[in-house]
One Martini backbone bead per residue (centre of mass of N, CA, C, O) as a GRO file, in nm:
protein
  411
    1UNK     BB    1  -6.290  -2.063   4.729
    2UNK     BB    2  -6.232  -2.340   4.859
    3UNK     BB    3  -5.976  -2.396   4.728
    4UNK     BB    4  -5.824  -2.183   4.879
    5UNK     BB    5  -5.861  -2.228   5.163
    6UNK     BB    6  -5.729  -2.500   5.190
    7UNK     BB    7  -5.462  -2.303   5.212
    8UNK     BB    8  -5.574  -2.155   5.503
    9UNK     BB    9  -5.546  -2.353   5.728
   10UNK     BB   10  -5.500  -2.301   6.063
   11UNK     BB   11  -5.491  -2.595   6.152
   12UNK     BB   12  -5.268  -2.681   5.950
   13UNK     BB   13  -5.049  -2.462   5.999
   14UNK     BB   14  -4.982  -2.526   6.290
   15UNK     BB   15  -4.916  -2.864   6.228
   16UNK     BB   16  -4.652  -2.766   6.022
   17UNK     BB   17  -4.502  -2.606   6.247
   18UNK     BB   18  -4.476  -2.783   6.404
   19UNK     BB   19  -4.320  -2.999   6.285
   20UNK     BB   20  -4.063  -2.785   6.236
   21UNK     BB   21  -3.997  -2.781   6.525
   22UNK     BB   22  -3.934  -3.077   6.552
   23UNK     BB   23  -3.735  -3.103   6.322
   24UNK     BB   24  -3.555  -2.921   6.427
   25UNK     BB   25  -3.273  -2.805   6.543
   26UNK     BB   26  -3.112  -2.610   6.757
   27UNK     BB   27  -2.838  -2.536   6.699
   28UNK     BB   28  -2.924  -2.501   6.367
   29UNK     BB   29  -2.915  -2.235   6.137
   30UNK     BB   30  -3.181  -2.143   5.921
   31UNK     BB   31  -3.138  -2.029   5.578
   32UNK     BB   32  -3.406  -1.899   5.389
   33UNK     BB   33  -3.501  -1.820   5.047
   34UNK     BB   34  -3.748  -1.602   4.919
   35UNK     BB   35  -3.733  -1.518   4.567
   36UNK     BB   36  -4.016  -1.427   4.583
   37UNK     BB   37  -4.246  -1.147   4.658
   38UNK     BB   38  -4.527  -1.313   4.680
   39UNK     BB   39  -4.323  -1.462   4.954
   40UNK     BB   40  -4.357  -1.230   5.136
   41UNK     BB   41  -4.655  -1.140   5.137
   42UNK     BB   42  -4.765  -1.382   5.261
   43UNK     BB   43  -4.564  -1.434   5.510
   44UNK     BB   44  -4.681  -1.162   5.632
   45UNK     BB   45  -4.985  -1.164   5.574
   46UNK     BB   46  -5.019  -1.494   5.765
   47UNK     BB   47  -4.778  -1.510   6.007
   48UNK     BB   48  -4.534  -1.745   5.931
   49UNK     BB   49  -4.326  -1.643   6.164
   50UNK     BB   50  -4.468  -1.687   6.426
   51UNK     BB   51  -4.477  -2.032   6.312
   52UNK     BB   52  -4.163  -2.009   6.364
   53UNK     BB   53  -3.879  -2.079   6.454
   54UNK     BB   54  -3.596  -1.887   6.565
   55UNK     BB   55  -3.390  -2.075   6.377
   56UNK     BB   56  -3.586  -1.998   6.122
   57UNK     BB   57  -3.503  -1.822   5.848
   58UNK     BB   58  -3.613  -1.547   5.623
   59UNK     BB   59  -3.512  -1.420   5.255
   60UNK     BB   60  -3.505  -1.191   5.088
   61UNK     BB   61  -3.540  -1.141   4.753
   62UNK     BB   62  -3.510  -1.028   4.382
   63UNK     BB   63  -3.834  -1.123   4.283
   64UNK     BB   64  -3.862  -0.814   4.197
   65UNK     BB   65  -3.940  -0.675   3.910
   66UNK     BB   66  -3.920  -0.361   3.998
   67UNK     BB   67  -3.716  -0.398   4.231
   68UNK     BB   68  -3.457  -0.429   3.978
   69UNK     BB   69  -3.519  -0.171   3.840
   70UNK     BB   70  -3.365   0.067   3.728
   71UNK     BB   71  -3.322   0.433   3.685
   72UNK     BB   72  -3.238   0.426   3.368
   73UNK     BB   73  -3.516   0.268   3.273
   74UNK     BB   74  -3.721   0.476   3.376
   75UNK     BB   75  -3.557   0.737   3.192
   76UNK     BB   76  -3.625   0.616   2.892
   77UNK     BB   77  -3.954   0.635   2.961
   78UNK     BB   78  -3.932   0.916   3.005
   79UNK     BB   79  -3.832   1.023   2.730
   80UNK     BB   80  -3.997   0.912   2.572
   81UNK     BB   81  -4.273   1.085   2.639
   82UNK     BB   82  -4.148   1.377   2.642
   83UNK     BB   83  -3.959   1.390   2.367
   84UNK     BB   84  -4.136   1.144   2.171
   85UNK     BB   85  -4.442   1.163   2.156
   86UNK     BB   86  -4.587   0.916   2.295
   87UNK     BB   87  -4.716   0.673   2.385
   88UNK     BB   88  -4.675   0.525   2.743
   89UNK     BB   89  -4.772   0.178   2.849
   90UNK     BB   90  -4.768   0.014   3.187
   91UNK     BB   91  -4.812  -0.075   3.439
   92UNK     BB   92  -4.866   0.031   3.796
   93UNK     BB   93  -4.590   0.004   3.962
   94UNK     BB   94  -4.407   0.150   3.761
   95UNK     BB   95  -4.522   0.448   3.780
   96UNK     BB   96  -4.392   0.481   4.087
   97UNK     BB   97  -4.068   0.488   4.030
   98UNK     BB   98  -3.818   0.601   4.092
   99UNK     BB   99  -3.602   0.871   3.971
  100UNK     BB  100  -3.482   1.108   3.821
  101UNK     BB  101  -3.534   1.458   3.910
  102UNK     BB  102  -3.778   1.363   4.074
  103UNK     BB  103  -3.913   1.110   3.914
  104UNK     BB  104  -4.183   0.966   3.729
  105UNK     BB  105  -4.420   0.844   3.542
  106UNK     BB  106  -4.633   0.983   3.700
  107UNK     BB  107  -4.504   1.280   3.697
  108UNK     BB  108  -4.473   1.320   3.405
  109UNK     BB  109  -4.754   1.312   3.325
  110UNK     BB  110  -4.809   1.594   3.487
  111UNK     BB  111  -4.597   1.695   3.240
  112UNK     BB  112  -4.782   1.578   3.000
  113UNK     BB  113  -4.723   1.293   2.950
  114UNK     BB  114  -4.878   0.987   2.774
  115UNK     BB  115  -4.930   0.755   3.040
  116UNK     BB  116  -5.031   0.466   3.070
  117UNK     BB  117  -5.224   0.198   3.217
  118UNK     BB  118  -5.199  -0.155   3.219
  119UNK     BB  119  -5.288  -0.521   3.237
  120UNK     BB  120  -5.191  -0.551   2.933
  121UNK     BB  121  -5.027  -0.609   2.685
  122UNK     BB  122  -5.299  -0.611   2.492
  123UNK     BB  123  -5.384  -0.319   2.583
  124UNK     BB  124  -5.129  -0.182   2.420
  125UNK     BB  125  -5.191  -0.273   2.143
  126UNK     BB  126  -5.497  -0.162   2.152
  127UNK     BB  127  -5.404   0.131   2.116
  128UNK     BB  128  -5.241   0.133   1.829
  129UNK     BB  129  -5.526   0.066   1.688
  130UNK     BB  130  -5.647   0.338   1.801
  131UNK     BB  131  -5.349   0.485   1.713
  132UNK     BB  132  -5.228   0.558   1.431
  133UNK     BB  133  -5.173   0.846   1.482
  134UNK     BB  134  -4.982   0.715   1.761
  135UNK     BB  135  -4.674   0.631   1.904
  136UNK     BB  136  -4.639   0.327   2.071
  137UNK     BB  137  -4.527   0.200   2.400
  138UNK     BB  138  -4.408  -0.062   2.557
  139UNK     BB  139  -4.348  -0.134   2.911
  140UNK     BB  140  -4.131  -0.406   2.958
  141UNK     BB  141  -4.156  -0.613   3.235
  142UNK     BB  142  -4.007  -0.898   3.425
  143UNK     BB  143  -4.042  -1.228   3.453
  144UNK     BB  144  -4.107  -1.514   3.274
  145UNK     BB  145  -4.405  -1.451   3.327
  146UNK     BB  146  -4.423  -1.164   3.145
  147UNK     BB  147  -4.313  -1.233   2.846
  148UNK     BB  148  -4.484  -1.400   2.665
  149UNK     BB  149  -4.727  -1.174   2.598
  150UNK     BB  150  -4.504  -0.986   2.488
  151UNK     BB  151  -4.454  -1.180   2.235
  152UNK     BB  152  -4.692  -1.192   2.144
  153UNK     BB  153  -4.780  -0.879   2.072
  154UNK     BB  154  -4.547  -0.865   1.857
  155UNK     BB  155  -4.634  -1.103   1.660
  156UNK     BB  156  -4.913  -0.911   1.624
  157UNK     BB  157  -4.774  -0.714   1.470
  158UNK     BB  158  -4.637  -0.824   1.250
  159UNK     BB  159  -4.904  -0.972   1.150
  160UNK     BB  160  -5.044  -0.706   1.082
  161UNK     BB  161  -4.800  -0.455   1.045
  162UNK     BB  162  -4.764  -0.252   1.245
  163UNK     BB  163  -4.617   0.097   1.307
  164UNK     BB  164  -4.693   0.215   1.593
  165UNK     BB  165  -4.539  -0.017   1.735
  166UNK     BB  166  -4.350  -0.082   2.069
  167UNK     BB  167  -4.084  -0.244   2.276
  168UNK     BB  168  -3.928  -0.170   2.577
  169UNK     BB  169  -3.727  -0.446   2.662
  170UNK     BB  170  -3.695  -0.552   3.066
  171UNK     BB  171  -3.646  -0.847   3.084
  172UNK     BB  172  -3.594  -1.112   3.306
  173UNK     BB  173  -3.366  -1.377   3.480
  174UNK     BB  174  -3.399  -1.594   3.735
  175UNK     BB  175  -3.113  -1.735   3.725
  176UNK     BB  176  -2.905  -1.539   3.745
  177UNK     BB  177  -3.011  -1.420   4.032
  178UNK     BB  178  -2.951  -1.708   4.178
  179UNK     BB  179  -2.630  -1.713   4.140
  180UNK     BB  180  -2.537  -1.458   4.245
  181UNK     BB  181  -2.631  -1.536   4.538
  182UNK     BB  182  -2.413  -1.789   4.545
  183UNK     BB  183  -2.110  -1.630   4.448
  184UNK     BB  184  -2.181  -1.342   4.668
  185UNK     BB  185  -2.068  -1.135   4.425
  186UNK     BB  186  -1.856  -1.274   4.273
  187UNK     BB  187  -1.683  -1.291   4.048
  188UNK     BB  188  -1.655  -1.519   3.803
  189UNK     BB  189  -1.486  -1.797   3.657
  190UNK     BB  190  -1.484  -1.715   3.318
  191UNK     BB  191  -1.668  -1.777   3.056
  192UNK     BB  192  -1.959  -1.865   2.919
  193UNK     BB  193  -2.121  -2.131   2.851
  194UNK     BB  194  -2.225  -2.292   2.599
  195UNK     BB  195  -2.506  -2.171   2.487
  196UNK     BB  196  -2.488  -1.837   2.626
  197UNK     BB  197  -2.543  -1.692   2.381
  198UNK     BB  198  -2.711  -1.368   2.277
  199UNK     BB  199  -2.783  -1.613   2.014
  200UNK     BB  200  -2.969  -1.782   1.795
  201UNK     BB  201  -3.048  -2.089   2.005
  202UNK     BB  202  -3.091  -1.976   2.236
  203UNK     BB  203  -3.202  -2.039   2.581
  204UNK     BB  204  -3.362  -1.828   2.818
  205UNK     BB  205  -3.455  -2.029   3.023
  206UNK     BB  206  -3.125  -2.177   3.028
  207UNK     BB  207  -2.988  -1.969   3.234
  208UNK     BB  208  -2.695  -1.959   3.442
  209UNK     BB  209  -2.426  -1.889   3.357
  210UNK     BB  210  -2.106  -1.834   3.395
  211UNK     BB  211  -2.046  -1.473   3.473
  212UNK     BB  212  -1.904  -1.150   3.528
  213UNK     BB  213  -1.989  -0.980   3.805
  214UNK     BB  214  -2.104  -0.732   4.054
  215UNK     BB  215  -1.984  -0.688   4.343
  216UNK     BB  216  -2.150  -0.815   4.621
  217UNK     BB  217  -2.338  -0.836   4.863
  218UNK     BB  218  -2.443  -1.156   5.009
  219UNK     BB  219  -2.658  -1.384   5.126
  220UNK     BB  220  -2.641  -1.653   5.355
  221UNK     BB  221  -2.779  -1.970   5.225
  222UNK     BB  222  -2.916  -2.303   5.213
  223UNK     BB  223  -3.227  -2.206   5.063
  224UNK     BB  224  -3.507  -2.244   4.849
  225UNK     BB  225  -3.755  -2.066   4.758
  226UNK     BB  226  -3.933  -2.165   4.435
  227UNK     BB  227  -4.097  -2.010   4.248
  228UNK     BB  228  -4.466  -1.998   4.070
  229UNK     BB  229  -4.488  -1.879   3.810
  230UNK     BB  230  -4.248  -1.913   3.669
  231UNK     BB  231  -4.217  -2.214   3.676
  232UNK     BB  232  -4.455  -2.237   3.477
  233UNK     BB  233  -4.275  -2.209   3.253
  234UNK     BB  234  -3.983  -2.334   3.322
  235UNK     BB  235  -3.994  -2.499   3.548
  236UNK     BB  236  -3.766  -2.718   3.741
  237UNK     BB  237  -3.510  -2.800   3.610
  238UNK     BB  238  -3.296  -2.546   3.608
  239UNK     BB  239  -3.246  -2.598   3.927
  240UNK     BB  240  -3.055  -2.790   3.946
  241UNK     BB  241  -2.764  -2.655   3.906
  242UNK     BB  242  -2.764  -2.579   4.197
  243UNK     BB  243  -2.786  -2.835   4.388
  244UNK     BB  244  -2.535  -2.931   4.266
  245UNK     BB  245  -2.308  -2.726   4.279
  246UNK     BB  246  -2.397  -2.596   4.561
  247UNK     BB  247  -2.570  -2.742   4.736
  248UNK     BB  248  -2.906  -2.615   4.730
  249UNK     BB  249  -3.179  -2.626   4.780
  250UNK     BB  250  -3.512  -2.681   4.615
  251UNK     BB  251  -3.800  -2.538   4.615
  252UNK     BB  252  -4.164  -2.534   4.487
  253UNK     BB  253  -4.395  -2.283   4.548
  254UNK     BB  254  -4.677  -2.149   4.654
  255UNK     BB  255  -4.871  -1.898   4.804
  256UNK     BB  256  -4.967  -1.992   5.001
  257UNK     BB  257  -4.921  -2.082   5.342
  258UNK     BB  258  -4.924  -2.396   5.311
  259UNK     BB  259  -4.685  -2.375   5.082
  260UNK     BB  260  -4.469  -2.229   5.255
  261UNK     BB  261  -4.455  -2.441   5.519
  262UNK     BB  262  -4.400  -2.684   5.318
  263UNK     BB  263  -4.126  -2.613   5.217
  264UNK     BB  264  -3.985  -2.531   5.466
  265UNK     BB  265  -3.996  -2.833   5.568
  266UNK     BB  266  -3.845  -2.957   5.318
  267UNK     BB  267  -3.577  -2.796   5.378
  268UNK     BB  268  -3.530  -2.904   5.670
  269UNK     BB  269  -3.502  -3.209   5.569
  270UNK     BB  270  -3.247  -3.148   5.378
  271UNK     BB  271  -3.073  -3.009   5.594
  272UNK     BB  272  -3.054  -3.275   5.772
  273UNK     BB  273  -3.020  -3.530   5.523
  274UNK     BB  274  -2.791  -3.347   5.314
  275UNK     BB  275  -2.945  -3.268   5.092
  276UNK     BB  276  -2.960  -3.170   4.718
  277UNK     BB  277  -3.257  -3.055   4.569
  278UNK     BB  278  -3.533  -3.076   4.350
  279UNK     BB  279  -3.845  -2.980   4.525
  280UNK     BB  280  -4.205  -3.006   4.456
  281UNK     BB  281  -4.505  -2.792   4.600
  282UNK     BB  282  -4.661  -2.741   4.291
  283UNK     BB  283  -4.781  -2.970   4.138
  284UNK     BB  284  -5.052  -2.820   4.014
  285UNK     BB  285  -4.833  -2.611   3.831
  286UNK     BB  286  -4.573  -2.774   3.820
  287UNK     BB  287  -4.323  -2.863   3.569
  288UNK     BB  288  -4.023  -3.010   3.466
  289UNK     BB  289  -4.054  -2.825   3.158
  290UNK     BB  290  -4.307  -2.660   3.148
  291UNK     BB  291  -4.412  -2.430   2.917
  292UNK     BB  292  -4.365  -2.478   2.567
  293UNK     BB  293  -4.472  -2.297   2.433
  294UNK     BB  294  -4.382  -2.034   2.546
  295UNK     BB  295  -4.087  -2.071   2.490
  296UNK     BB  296  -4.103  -2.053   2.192
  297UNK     BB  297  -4.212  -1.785   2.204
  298UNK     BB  298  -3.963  -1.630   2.351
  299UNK     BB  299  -3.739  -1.725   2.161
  300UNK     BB  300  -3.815  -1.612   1.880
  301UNK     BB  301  -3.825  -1.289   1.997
  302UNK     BB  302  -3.603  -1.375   2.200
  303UNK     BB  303  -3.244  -1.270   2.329
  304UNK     BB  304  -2.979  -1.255   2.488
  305UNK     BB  305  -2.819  -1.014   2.668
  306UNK     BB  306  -2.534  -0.952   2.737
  307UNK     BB  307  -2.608  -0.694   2.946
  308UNK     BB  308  -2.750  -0.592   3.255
  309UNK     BB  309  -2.878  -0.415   3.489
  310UNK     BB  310  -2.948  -0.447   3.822
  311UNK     BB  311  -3.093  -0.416   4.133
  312UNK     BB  312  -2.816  -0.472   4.356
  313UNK     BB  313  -2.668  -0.675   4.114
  314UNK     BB  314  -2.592  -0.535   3.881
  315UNK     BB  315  -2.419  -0.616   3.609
  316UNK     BB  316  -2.485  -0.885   3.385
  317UNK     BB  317  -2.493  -1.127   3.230
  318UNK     BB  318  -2.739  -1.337   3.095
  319UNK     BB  319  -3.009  -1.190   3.242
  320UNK     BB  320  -3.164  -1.078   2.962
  321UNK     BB  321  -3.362  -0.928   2.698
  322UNK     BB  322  -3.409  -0.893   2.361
  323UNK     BB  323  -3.484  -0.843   2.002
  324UNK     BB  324  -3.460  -0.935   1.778
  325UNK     BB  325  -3.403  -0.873   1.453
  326UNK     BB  326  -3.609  -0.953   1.312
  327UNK     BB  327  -3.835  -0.762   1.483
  328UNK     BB  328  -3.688  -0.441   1.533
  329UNK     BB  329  -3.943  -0.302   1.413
  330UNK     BB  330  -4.035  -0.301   1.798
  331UNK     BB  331  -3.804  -0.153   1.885
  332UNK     BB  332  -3.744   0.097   2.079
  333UNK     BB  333  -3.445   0.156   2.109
  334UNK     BB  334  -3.412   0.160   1.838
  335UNK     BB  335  -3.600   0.358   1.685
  336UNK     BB  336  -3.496   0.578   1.924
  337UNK     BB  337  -3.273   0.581   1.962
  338UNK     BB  338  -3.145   0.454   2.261
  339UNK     BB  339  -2.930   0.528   2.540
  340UNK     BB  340  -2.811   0.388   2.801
  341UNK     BB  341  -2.767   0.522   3.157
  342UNK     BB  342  -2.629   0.477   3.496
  343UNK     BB  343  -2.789   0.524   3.799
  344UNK     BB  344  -2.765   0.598   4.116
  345UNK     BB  345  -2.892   0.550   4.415
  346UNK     BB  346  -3.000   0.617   4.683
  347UNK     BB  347  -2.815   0.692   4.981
  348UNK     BB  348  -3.103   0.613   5.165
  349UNK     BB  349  -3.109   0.341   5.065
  350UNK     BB  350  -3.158  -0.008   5.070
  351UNK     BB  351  -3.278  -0.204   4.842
  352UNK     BB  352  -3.037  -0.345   4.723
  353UNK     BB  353  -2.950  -0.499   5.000
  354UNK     BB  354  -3.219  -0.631   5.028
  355UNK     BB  355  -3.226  -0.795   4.767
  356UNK     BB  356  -2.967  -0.953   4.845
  357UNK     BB  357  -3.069  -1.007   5.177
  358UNK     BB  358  -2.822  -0.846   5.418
  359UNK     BB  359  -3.128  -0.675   5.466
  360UNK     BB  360  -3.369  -0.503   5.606
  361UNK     BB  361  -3.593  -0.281   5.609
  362UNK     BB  362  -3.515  -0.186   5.932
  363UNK     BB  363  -3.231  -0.109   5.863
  364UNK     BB  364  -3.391   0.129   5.727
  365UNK     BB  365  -3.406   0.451   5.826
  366UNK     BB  366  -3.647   0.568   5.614
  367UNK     BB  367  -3.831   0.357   5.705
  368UNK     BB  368  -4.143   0.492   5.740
  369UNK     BB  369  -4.102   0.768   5.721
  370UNK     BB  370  -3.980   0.879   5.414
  371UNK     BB  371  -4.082   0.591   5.348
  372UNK     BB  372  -4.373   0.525   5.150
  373UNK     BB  373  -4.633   0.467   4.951
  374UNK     BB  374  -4.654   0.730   4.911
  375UNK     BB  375  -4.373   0.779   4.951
  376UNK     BB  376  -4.095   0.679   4.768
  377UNK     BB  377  -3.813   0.589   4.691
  378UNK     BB  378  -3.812   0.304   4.632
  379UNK     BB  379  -3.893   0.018   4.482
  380UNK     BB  380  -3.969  -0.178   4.716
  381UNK     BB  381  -4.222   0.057   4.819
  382UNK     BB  382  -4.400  -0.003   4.543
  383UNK     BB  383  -4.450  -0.284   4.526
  384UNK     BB  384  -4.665  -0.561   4.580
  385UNK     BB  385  -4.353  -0.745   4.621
  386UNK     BB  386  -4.231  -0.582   4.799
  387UNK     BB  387  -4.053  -0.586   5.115
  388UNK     BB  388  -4.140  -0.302   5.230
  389UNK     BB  389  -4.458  -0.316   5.161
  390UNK     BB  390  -4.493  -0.545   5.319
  391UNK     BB  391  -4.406  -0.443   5.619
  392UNK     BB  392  -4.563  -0.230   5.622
  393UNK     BB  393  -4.857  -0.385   5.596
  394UNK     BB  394  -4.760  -0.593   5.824
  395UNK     BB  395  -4.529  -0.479   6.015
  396UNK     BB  396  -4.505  -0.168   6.079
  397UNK     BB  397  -4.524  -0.160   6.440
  398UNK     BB  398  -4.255  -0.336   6.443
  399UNK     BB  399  -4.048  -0.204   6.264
  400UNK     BB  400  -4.045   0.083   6.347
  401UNK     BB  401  -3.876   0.275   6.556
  402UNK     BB  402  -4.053   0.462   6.660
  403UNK     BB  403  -4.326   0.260   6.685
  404UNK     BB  404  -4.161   0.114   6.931
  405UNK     BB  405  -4.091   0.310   7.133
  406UNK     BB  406  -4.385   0.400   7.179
  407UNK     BB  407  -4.482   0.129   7.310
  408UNK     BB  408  -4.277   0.112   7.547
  409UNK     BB  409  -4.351   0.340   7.688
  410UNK     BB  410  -4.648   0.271   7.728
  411UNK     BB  411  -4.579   0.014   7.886
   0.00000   0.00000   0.00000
């Protein structure tokens, strides 16, 4: 506990806070982006928005693997479990996403359905081997970080030679998510550049060319704190290109608050200093090619798909991953010929809007009121990298209309 201590040490947190203060300009509002949802519960969870200056804005991004999840893929893996009797088996947190007809895999579950949750690929694969005569499906999500592990059991299924397992792969890539949030919303000009065919020898972790995407407002911002377990996979090098292009430091931070505030001060010296740069706070655990051997495992089993649906950013091209045709008779999709249909979002929800940086969750109406983490509405307040269920958790009386206005009273 000691190594993690030093990242938590409140009069360093201080120390880093003045320094912040101290050289931001006050004229100057400063707007930077925590894309990963891991960043949002940090800063929330140990108060780090309290002793940042008040010109100095942090913005929620679309880095929450569930909170991406459209409610189309939802519907599909509740599908698999009702109507065609199988094992149907992820993470903890995919259970309890809203879908249609006001239902979750939770819900489903509750309905019959075979749904468990496990704690790893490695546990989808092992229930396979323990239940040969009842076919096995794990719904796969989330974004670089979560997929190599999927890659492996994909691997290991086809070498043990497995006919009852299978995988219905929903993984997501942060370049694109980024890219989206920089043009703004608007369809880009011109089709993707080569390298970035979502067949033969593409590179899954150097996605994120320009391709036209569906347009939606997206929030203003200066720069990124950029994620920190998926940077291990993925390094440091893929973000140069937001850098160049857009001009946009890009920081590469841990998790601890100490990260995130020295991240904080690297991006603010570089919007003073005119730079756009991506530079490493993460240098303990991140390189800036990553984990080779992952990559090259994540190639092997996966190819970019054409395009992807993701919540609040609309269908992307070469946004997500599909398994291989080598491999395809692990591909729960093809086995169960299973057809995508895009689902609307609730109209009372912003969730969407949330992800893209332009909301905060106290902008919606249902926020902490029908909306909790005990019923959530949206995926936001489901995942424990949702942005709303971070505010619920951490500051929540705060930012509730409703418990604000009787503390005002009260006062």
């Amino acid at each position: 506990m000691k190594y993690i201590d030093e990242f938590r040490d409140g009069a360093l947190a201080r120390q880093i806070a003045e320094r912040i203060a101290a050289e931001v300009k006050p004229d100057h509002p400063y707007r930077f982006m925590e894309f990963c949802g891991g960043h949002t519960h940090a800063i929330s969870r140990y108060g780090v928005l309290e002793l940042l200056p008040p010109n100095v804005r942090m913005i929620h991004g679309p880095g929450c693997p569930v909170c991406v999840l459209p409610i189309g893929r939802v519907d599909l893996a509740i599908a698999l479990a009702l109507q065609h009797d199988v094992i149907l088996c992820t993470y903890g947190d995919t259970m309890r996403v809203p879908a249609s007809d006001n239902l979750s895999l939770t819900k489903a579950k509750a309905r019959g359905g075979d749904i468990r949750m496990v704690y790893s690929a490695a546990d989808a694969l092992q229930l396979a081997r323990n239940n040969p005569d009842k076919q096995v499906v794990f719904f796969a999500i989330g974004f670089e970080t979560t997929t190599p592990p999927t890659a492996l059991v994909i691997r290991d299924a086809a070498r043990e030679g497995l006919k009852n397992f299978s995988v219905m792969c929903s993984h997501v890539l942060t370049p694109p998510a980024i890219r989206a949030i920089l043009d703004g919303g608007r369809p880009s000009a011109g089709p993707p550049q080569a390298g970035s065919a979502p067949s033969g020898g593409s590179d899954p972790h150097e996605v994120g060319e320009r391709g036209g995407h569906a347009s939606h407002e997206t929030a203003e911002i200066e720069g990124f704190v950029g994620p920190a377990h998926v940077s291990i996979i993925i390094g440091s090098d893929p973000y140069a290109k937001f850098a160049t292009e857009y001009q946009k430091p890009v920081v590469i931070a841990g998790f601890e608050p100490l990260d995130v505030l020295q991240a904080i001060l690297m991006l603010v010296r570089q919007v003073n200093e005119g730079r756009a740069e991506v530079e490493n706070e993460f240098i303990r655990a991140v390189t800036p090619q990553g984990n080779l051997n992952a990559q090259a495992l994540m190639d092997e089993i996966f190819e970019l798909r054409e395009a992807f649906e993701w919540r609040g950013l609309g269908t992307m091209p070469l946004s997500a991953l599909r398994i291989r045709e080598k491999y395809q008779t692990f591909d729960a999709e093809h086995r169960f010929d299973l057809t995508y249909q895009a689902v609307p979002d609730n109209k009372a929800c912003e969730c969407g809007a949330i992800l893209r940086g332009v909301k905060e969750p106290r902008d919606c109406k249902i926020f902490g009121t029908v909306c909790t983490p005990e019923n959530p509405v949206g995926s936001c307040m489901v995942s424990s990298e949702g942005a709303c269920a971070a505010h619920y958790t951490y500051g929540r009386f705060r930012d509730i209309p409703v418990v604000a206005a009787t503390a005002e009273e009260a006062a």
